[in-house]
mmCIF file of the C-alpha atoms, coordinates in Angstrom:
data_MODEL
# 
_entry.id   MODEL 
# 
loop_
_atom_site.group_PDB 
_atom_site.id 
_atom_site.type_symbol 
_atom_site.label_atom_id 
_atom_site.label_alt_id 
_atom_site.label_comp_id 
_atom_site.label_asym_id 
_atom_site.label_entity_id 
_atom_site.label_seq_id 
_atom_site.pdbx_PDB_ins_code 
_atom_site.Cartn_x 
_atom_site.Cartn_y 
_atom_site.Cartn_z 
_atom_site.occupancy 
_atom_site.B_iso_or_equiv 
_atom_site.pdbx_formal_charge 
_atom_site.auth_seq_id 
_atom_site.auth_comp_id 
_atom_site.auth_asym_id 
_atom_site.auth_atom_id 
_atom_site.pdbx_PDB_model_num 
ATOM 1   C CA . UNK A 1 1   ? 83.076  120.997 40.090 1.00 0.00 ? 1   UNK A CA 1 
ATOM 2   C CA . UNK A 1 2   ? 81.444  119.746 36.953 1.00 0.00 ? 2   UNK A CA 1 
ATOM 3   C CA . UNK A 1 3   ? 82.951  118.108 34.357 1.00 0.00 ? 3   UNK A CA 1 
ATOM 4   C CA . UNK A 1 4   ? 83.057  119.059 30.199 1.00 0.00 ? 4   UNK A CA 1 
ATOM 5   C CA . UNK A 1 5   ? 81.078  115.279 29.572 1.00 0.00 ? 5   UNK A CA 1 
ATOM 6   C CA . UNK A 1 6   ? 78.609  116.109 32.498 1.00 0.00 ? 6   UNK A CA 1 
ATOM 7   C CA . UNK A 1 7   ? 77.709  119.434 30.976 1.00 0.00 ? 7   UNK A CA 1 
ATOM 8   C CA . UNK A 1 8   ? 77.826  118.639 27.766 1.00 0.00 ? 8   UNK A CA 1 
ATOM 9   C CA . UNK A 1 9   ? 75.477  115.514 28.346 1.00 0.00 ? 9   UNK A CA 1 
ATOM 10  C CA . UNK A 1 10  ? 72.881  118.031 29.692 1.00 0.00 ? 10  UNK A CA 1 
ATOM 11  C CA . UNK A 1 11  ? 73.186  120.069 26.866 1.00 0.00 ? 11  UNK A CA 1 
ATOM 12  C CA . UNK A 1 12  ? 72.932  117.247 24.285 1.00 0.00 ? 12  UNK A CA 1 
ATOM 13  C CA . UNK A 1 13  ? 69.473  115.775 26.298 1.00 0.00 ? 13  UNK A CA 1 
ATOM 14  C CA . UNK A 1 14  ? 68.006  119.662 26.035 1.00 0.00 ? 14  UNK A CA 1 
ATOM 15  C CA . UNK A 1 15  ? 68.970  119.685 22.329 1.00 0.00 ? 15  UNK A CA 1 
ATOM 16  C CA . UNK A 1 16  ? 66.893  116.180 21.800 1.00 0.00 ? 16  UNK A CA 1 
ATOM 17  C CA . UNK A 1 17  ? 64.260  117.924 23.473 1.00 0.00 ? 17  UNK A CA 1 
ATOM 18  C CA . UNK A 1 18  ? 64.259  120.677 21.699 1.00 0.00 ? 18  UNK A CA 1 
ATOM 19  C CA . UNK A 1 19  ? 64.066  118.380 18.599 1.00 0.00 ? 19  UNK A CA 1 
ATOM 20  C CA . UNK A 1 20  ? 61.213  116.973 20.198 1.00 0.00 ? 20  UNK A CA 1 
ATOM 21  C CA . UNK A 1 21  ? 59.063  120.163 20.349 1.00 0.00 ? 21  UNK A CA 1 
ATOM 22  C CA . UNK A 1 22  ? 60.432  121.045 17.041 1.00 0.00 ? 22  UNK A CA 1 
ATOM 23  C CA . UNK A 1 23  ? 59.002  117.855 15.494 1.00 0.00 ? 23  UNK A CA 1 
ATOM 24  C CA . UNK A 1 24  ? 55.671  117.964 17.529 1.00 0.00 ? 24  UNK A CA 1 
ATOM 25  C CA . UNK A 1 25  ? 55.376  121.847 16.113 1.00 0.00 ? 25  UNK A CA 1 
ATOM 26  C CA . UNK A 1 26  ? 56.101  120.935 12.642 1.00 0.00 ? 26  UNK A CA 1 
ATOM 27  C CA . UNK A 1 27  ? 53.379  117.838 12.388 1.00 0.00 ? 27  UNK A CA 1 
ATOM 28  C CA . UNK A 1 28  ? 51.100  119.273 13.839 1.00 0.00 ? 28  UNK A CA 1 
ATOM 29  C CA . UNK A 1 29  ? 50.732  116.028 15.917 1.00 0.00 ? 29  UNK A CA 1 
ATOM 30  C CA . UNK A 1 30  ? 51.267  117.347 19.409 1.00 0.00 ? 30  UNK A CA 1 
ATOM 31  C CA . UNK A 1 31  ? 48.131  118.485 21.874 1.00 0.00 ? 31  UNK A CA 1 
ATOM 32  C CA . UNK A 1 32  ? 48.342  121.670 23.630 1.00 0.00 ? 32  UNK A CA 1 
ATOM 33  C CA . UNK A 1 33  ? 49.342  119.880 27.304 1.00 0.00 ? 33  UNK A CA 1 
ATOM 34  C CA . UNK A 1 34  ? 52.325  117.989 25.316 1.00 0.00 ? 34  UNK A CA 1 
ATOM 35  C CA . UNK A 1 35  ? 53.581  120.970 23.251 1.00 0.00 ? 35  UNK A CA 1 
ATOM 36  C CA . UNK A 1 36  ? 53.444  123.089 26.737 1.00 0.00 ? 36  UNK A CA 1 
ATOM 37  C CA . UNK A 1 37  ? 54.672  120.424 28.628 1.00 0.00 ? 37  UNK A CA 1 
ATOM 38  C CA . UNK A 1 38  ? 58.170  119.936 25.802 1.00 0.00 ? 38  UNK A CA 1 
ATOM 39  C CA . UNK A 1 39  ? 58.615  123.595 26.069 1.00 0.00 ? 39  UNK A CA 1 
ATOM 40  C CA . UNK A 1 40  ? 58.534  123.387 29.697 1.00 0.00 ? 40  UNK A CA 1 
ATOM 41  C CA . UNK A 1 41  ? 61.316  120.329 29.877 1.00 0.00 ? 41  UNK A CA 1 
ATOM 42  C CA . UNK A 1 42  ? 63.187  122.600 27.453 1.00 0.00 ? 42  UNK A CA 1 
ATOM 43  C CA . UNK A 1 43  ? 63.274  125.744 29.189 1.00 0.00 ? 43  UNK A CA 1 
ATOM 44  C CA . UNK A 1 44  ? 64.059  123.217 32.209 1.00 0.00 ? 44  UNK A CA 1 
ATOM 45  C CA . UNK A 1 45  ? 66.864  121.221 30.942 1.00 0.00 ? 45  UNK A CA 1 
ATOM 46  C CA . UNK A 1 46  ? 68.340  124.626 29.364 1.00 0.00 ? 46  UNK A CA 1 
ATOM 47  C CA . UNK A 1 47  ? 68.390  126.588 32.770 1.00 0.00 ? 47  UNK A CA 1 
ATOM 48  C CA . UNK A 1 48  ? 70.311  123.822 34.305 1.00 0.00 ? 48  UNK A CA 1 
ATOM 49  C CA . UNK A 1 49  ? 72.806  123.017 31.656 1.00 0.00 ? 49  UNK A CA 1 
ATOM 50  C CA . UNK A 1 50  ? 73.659  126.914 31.488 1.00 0.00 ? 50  UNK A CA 1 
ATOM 51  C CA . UNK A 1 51  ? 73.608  127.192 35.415 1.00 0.00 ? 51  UNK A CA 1 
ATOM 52  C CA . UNK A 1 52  ? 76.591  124.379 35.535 1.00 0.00 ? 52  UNK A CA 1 
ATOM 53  C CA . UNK A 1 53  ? 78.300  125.327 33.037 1.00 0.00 ? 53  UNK A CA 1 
ATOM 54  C CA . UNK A 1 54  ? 78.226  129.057 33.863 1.00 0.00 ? 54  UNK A CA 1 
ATOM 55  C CA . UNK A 1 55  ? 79.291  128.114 37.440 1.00 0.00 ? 55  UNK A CA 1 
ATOM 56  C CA . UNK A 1 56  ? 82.379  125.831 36.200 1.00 0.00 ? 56  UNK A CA 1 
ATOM 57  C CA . UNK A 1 57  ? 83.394  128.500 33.838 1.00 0.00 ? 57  UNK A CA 1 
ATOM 58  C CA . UNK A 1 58  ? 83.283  131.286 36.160 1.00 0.00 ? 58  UNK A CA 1 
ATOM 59  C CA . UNK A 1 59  ? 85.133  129.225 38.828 1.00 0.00 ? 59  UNK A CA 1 
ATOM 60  C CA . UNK A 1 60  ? 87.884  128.211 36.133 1.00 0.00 ? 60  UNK A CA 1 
ATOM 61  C CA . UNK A 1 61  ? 88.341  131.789 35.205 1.00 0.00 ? 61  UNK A CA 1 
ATOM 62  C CA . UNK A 1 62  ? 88.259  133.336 38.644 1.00 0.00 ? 62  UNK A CA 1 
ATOM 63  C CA . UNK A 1 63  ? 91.169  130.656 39.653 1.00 0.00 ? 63  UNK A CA 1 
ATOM 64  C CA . UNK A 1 64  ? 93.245  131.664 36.269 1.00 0.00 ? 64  UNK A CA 1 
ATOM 65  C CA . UNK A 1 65  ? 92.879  135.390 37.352 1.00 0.00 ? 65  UNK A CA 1 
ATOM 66  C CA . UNK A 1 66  ? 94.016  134.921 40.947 1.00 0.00 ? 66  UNK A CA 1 
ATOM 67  C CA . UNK A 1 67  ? 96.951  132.599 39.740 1.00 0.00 ? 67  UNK A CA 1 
ATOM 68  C CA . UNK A 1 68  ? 98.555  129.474 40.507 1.00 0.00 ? 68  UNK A CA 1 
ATOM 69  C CA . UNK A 1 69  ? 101.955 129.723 41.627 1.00 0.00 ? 69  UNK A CA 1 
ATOM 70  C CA . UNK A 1 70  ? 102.049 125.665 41.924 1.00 0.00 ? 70  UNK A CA 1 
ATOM 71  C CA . UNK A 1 71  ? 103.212 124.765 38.089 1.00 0.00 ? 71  UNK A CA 1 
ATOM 72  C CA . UNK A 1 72  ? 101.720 120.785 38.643 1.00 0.00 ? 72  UNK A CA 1 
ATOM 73  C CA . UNK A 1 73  ? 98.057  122.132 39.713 1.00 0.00 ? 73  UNK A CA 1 
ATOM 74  C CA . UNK A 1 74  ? 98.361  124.908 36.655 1.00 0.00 ? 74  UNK A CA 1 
ATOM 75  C CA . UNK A 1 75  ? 98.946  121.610 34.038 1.00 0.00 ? 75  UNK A CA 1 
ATOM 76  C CA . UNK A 1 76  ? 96.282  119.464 35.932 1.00 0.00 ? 76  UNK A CA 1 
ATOM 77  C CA . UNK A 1 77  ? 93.773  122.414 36.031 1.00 0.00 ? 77  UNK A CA 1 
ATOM 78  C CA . UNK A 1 78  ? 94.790  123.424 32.301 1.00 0.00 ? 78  UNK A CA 1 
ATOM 79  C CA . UNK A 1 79  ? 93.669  120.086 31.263 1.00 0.00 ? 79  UNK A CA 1 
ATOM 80  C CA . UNK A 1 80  ? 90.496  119.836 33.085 1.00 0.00 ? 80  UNK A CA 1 
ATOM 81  C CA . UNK A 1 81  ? 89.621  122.966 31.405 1.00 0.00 ? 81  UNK A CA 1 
ATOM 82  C CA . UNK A 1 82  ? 85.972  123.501 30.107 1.00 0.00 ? 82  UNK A CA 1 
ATOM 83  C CA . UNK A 1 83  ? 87.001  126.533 27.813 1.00 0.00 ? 83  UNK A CA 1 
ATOM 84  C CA . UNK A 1 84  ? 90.374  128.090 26.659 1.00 0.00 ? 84  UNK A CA 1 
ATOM 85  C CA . UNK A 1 85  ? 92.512  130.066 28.854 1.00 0.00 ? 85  UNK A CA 1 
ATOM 86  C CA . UNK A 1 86  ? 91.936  133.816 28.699 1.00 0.00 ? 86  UNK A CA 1 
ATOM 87  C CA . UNK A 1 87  ? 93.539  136.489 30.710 1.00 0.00 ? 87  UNK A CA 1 
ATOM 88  C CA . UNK A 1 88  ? 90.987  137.544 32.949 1.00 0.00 ? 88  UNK A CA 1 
ATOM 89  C CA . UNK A 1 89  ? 90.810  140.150 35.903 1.00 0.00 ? 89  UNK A CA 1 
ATOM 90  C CA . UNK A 1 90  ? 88.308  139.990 38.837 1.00 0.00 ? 90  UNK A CA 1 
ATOM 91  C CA . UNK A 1 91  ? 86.878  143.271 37.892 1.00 0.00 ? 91  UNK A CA 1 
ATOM 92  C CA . UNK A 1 92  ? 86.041  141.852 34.350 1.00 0.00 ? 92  UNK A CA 1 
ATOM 93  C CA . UNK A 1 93  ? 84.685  138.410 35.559 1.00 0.00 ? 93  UNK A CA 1 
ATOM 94  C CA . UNK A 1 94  ? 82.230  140.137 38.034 1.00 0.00 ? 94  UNK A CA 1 
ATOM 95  C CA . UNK A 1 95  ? 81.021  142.417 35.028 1.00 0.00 ? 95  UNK A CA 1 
ATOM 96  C CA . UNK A 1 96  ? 80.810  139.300 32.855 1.00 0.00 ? 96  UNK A CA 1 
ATOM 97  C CA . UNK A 1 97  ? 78.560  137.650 35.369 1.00 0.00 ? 97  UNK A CA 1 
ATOM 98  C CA . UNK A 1 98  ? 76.402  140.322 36.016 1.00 0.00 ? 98  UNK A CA 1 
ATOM 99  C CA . UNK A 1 99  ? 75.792  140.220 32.235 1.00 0.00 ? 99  UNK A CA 1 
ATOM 100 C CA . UNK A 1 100 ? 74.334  136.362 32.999 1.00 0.00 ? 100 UNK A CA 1 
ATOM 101 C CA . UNK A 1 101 ? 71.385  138.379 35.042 1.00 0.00 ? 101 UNK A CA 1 
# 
């Protein structure tokens, strides 16, 4: 499973190259293959920072919703935790994804 740093990493590098683009847009300074090329790398690096952090998520909530009777995996997991605990049933997490779509 994916760590917090390594999707947050991916999620910094799209935001630098979304500054990128932003900065070639604003000067004026990019050609058309560059501009198209930055928007490409952004769409790129968005899709799979959003895809790996969708699939931790969605694994850390469908674990919380089946339960952990084991009270040293719940503190271990609990800390590994990419977003805050919230009470979560199957039914709801399968609606949730299909939202994603």
């Amino acid at each position: 499973m994916a760590t917090q740093t390594q999707i947050v990493n991916r999620l910094k590098r799209a935001r630098g190259q979304l500054d990128a683009l932003i900065e070639q847009l604003e000067s004026g300074d990019g050609n058309c293959r560059e501009v198209l090329t930055q928007f490409a790398a952004v769409n790129s690096a968005m899709k799979r920072a959003s895809y790996l952090a969708v699939a931790t998520i969605m694994s850390q909530c469908a674990q919380e919703a089946v339960g952990s009777r084991d009270e040293a995996h719940s503190r271990t997991a609990h800390k590994e935790s990419f977003v805050a605990g919230d009470r979560v049933t199957m039914e709801e997490l399968e609606q949730l994804f299909l939202r994603l779509t």
